[in-house]
Short mmCIF file of C-alpha atoms in Angstrom, two decimals:
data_model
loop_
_atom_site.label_atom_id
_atom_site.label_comp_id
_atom_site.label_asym_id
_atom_site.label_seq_id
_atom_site.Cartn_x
_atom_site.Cartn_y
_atom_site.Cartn_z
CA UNK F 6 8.42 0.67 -2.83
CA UNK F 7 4.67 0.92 -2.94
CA UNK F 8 2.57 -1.51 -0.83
CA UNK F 9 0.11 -1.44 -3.15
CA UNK F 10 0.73 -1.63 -6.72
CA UNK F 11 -1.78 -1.91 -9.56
CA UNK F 12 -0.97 -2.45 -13.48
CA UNK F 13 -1.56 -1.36 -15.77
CA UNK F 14 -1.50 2.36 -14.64
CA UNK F 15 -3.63 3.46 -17.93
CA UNK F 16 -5.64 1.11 -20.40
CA UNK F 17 -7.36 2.11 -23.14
CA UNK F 18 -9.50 -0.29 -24.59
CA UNK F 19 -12.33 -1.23 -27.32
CA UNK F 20 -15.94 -2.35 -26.70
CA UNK F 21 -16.26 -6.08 -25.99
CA UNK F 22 -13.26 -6.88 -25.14
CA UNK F 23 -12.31 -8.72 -21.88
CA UNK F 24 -9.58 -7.15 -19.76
CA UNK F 25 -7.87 -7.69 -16.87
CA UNK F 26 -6.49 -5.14 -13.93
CA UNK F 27 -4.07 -5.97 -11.38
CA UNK F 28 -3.67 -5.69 -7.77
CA UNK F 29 -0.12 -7.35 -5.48
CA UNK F 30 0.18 -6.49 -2.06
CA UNK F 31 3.24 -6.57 0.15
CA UNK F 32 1.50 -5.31 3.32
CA UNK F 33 0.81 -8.88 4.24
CA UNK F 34 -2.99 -7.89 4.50
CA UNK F 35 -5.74 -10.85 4.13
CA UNK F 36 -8.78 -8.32 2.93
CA UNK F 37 -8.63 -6.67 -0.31
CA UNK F 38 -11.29 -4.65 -1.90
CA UNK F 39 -11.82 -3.21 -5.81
CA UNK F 40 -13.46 0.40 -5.97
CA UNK F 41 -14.58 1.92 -9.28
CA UNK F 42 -14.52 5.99 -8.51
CA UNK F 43 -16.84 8.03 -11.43
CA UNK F 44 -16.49 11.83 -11.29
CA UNK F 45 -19.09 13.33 -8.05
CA UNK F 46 -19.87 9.93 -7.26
CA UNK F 47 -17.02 8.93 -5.05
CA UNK F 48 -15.78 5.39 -4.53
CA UNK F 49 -18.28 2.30 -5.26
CA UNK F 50 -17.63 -0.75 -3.83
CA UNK F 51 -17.25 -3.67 -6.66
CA UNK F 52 -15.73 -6.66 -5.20
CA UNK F 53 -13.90 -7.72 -1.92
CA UNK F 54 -12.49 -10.78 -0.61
CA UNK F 55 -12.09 -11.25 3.33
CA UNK F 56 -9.37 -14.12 2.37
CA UNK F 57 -8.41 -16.19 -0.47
CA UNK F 58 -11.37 -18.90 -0.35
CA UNK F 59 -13.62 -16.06 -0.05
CA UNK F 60 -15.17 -13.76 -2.50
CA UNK F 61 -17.99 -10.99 -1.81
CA UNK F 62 -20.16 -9.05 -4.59
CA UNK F 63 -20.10 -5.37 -3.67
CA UNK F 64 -22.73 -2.76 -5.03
CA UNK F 65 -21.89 -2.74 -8.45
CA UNK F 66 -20.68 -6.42 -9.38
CA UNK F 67 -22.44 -6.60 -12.65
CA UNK F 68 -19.78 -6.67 -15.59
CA UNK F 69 -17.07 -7.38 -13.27
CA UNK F 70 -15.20 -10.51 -12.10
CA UNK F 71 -12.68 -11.25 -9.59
CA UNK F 72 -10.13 -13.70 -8.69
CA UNK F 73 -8.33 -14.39 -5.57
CA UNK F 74 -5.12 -15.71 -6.68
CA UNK F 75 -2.83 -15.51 -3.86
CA UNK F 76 -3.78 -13.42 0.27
CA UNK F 77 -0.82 -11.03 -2.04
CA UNK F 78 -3.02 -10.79 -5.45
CA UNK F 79 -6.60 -9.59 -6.56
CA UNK F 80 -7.32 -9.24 -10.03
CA UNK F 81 -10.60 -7.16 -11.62
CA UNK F 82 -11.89 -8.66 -14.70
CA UNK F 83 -14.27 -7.01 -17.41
CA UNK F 84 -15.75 -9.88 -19.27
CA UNK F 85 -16.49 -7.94 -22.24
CA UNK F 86 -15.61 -4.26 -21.67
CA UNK F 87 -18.41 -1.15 -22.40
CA UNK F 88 -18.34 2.46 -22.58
CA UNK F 89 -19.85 2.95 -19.03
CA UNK F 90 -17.15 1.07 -17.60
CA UNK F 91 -14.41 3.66 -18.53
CA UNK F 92 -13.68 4.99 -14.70
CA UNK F 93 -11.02 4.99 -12.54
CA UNK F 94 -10.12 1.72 -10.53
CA UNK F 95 -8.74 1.48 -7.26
CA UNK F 96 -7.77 -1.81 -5.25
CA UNK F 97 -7.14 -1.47 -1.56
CA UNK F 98 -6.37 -3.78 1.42
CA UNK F 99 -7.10 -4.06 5.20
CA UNK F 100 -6.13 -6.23 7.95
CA UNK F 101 -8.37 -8.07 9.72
CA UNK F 102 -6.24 -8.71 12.58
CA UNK F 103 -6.72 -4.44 13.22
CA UNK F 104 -9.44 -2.54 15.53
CA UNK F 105 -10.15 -0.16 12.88
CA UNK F 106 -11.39 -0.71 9.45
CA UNK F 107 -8.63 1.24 7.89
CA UNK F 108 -8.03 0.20 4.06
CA UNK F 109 -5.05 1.09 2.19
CA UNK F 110 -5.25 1.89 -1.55
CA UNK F 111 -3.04 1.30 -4.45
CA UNK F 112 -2.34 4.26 -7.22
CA UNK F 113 -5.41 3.48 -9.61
CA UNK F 114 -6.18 2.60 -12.54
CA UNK F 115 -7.62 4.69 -15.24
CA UNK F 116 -9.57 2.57 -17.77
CA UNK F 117 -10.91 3.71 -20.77
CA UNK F 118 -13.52 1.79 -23.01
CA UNK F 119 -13.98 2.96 -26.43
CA UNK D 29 -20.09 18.05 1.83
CA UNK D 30 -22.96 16.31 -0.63
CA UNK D 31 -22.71 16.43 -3.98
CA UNK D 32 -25.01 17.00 -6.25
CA UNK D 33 -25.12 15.34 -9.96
CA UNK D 34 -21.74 15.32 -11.49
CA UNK D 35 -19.76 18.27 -9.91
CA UNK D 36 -18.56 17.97 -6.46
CA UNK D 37 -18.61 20.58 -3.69
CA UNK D 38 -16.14 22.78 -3.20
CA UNK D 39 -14.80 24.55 -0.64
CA UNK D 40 -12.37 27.42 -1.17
CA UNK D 41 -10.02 28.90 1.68
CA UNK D 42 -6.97 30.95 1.88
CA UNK D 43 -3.65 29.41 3.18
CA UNK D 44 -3.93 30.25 7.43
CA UNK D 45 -7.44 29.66 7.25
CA UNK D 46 -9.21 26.89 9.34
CA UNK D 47 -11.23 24.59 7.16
CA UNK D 48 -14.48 22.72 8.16
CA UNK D 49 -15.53 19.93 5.48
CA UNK D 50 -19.32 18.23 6.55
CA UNK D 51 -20.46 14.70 5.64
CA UNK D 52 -23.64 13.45 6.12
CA UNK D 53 -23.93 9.80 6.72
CA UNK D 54 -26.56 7.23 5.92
CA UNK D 55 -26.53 4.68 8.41
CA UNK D 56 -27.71 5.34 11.99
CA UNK D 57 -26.22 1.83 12.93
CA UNK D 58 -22.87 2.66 11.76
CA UNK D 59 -19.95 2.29 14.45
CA UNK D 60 -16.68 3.44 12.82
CA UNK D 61 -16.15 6.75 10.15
CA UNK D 62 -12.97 7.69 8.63
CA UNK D 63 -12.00 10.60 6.58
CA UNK D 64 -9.32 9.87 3.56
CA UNK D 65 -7.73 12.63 1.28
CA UNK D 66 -7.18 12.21 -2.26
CA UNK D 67 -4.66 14.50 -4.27
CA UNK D 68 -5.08 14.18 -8.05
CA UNK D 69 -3.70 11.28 -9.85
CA UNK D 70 -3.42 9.47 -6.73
CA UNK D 71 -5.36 6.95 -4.43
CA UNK D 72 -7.23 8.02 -1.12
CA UNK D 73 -5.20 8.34 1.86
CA UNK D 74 -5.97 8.00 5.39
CA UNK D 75 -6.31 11.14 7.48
CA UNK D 76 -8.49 10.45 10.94
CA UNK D 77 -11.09 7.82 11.83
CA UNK D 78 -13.49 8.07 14.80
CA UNK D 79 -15.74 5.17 16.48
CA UNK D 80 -19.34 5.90 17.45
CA UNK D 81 -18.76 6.01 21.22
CA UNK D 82 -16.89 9.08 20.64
CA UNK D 83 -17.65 12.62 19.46
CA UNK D 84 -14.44 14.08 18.86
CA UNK D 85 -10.83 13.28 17.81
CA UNK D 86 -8.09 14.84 17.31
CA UNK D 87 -4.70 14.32 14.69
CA UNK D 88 -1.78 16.81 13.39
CA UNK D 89 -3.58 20.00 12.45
CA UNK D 90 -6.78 17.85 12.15
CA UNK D 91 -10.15 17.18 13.87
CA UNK D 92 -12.99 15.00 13.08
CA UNK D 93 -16.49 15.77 14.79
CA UNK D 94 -18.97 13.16 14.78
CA UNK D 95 -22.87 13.95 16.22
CA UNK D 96 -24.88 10.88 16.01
CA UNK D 97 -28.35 12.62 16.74
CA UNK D 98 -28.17 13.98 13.39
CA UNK D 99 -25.91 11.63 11.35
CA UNK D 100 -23.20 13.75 10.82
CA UNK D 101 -19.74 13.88 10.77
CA UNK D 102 -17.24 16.89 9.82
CA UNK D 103 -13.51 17.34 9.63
CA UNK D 104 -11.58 20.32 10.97
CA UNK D 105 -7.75 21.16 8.94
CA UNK D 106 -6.71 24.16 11.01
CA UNK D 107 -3.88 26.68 9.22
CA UNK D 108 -4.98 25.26 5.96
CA UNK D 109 -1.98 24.98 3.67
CA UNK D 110 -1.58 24.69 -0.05
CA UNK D 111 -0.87 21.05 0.32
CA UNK D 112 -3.90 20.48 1.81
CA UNK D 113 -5.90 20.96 -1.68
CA UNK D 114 -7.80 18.07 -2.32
CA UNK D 115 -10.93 15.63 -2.57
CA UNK D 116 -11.66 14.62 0.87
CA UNK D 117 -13.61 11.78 1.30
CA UNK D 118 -15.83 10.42 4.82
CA UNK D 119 -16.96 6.56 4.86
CA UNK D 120 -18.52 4.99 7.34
CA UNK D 121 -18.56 0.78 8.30
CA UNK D 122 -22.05 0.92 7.68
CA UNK D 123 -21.62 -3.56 8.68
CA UNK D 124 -20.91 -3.78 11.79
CA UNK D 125 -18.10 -6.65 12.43
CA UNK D 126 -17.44 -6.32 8.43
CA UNK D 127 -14.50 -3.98 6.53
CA UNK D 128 -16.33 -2.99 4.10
CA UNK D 129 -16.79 1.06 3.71
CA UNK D 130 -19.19 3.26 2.01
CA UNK D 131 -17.70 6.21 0.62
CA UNK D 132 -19.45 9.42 0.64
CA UNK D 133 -19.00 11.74 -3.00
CA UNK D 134 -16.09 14.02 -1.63
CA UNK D 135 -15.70 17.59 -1.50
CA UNK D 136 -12.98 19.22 -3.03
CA UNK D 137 -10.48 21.73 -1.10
CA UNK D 138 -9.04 24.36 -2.74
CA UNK D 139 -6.45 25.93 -1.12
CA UNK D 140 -4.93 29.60 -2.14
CA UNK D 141 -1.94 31.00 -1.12
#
């Protein structure tokens, strides 16, 4: 089984609309990240949470919300979707308890906005 | 191993061939760099990390080079195979203490056989 698992796997959906992407964890990991990855751009940092009672902006936080529901569960929110949000979303972990700064990333997402 | 607009460097070898991928990083203040892989339709995967107190390392088939005077940091895939075809990725912990990463834009490896 997957350590990282993200749903849905592929979304298309219409301007405006609010949408929510998955992330559960069975790595036991406290830090988890979202990433939005755009074609020669490489992976942006949106969000990322060092533990549940703590939530970080990343570079690109505008248009996106996050919750921490669970140290197992981050979820990506688009408040009210647009076209320049269609991208491919990746969630990935770390452990702080680690001397590296490793992260470990789910399967993606691909999101389309219409 | 920068990319330039929308299309992503790309580096073509021949299966046997050594391969030598280049990232230049951003932050001279940076203490940790790691190199993922990504194959299509999947998420990055780790391959080697280095810290800043060293200037070379070495994995399975793999070597990551890291010279600090001029900010930049290359990986090494010796006897290239077709399996190896891929976007490779560098980051750097550009926060020192933090986990947060920033990714560079890839360069793509295309193997033949």
């Amino acid at each position: 089984d997957a350590d990282v698992t993200q749903t849905p796997r592929n979304r298309i959906t219409k301007t405006g609309k609010r949408i929510m992407l998955e992330c559960s964890q069975t790595k036991g990991h406290d830090r988890m990240y979202w990433y939005r990855q755009d074609p020669g751009l490489g992976l942006r940092l949106i969000y990322y949470s060092f533990d549940v009672k703590d939530i970080n902006k990343g570079e690109i936080s505008d248009g996106y919300s996050v919750s921490r529901q669970a140290q197992a569960k981050f979820s990506l929110s688009l408040e009210s979707a647009i076209p320049n949000q269609t991208a491919l979303y990746f969630c990935a972990t770390s452990d702080s308890g680690r001397t590296n700064y490793e992260q470990y990333f789910g399967p993606g997402t691909r999101l389309t906005v219409t | 191993g920068e990319s330039v607009g929308l299309h992503l460097p790309t580096l073509s070898v021949q299966e046997g061939d050594n391969s030598i991928i280049n990232c230049a990083y951003s932050n001279s203040a940076s203490d940790y760099f790691i190199w993922y892989k990504q194959e299509s339709g999947k998420g990055p995967q780790f391959i080697i990390d280095i810290r800043s107190n060293m200037d070379k390392r070495q994995g399975q088939r793999v070597t990551v080079l890291l010279n600090k005077t001029v900010k930049h940091l290359s990986l090494q895939i010796a006897a290239t195979q077709p399996g190896d075809s891929a976007v490779y990725f560098c980051a750097e912990n550009a926060n020192s203490g933090y986990s947060t990463l920033t990714f560079g834009k890839g360069t793509m490896l295309l193997v033949s056989p």
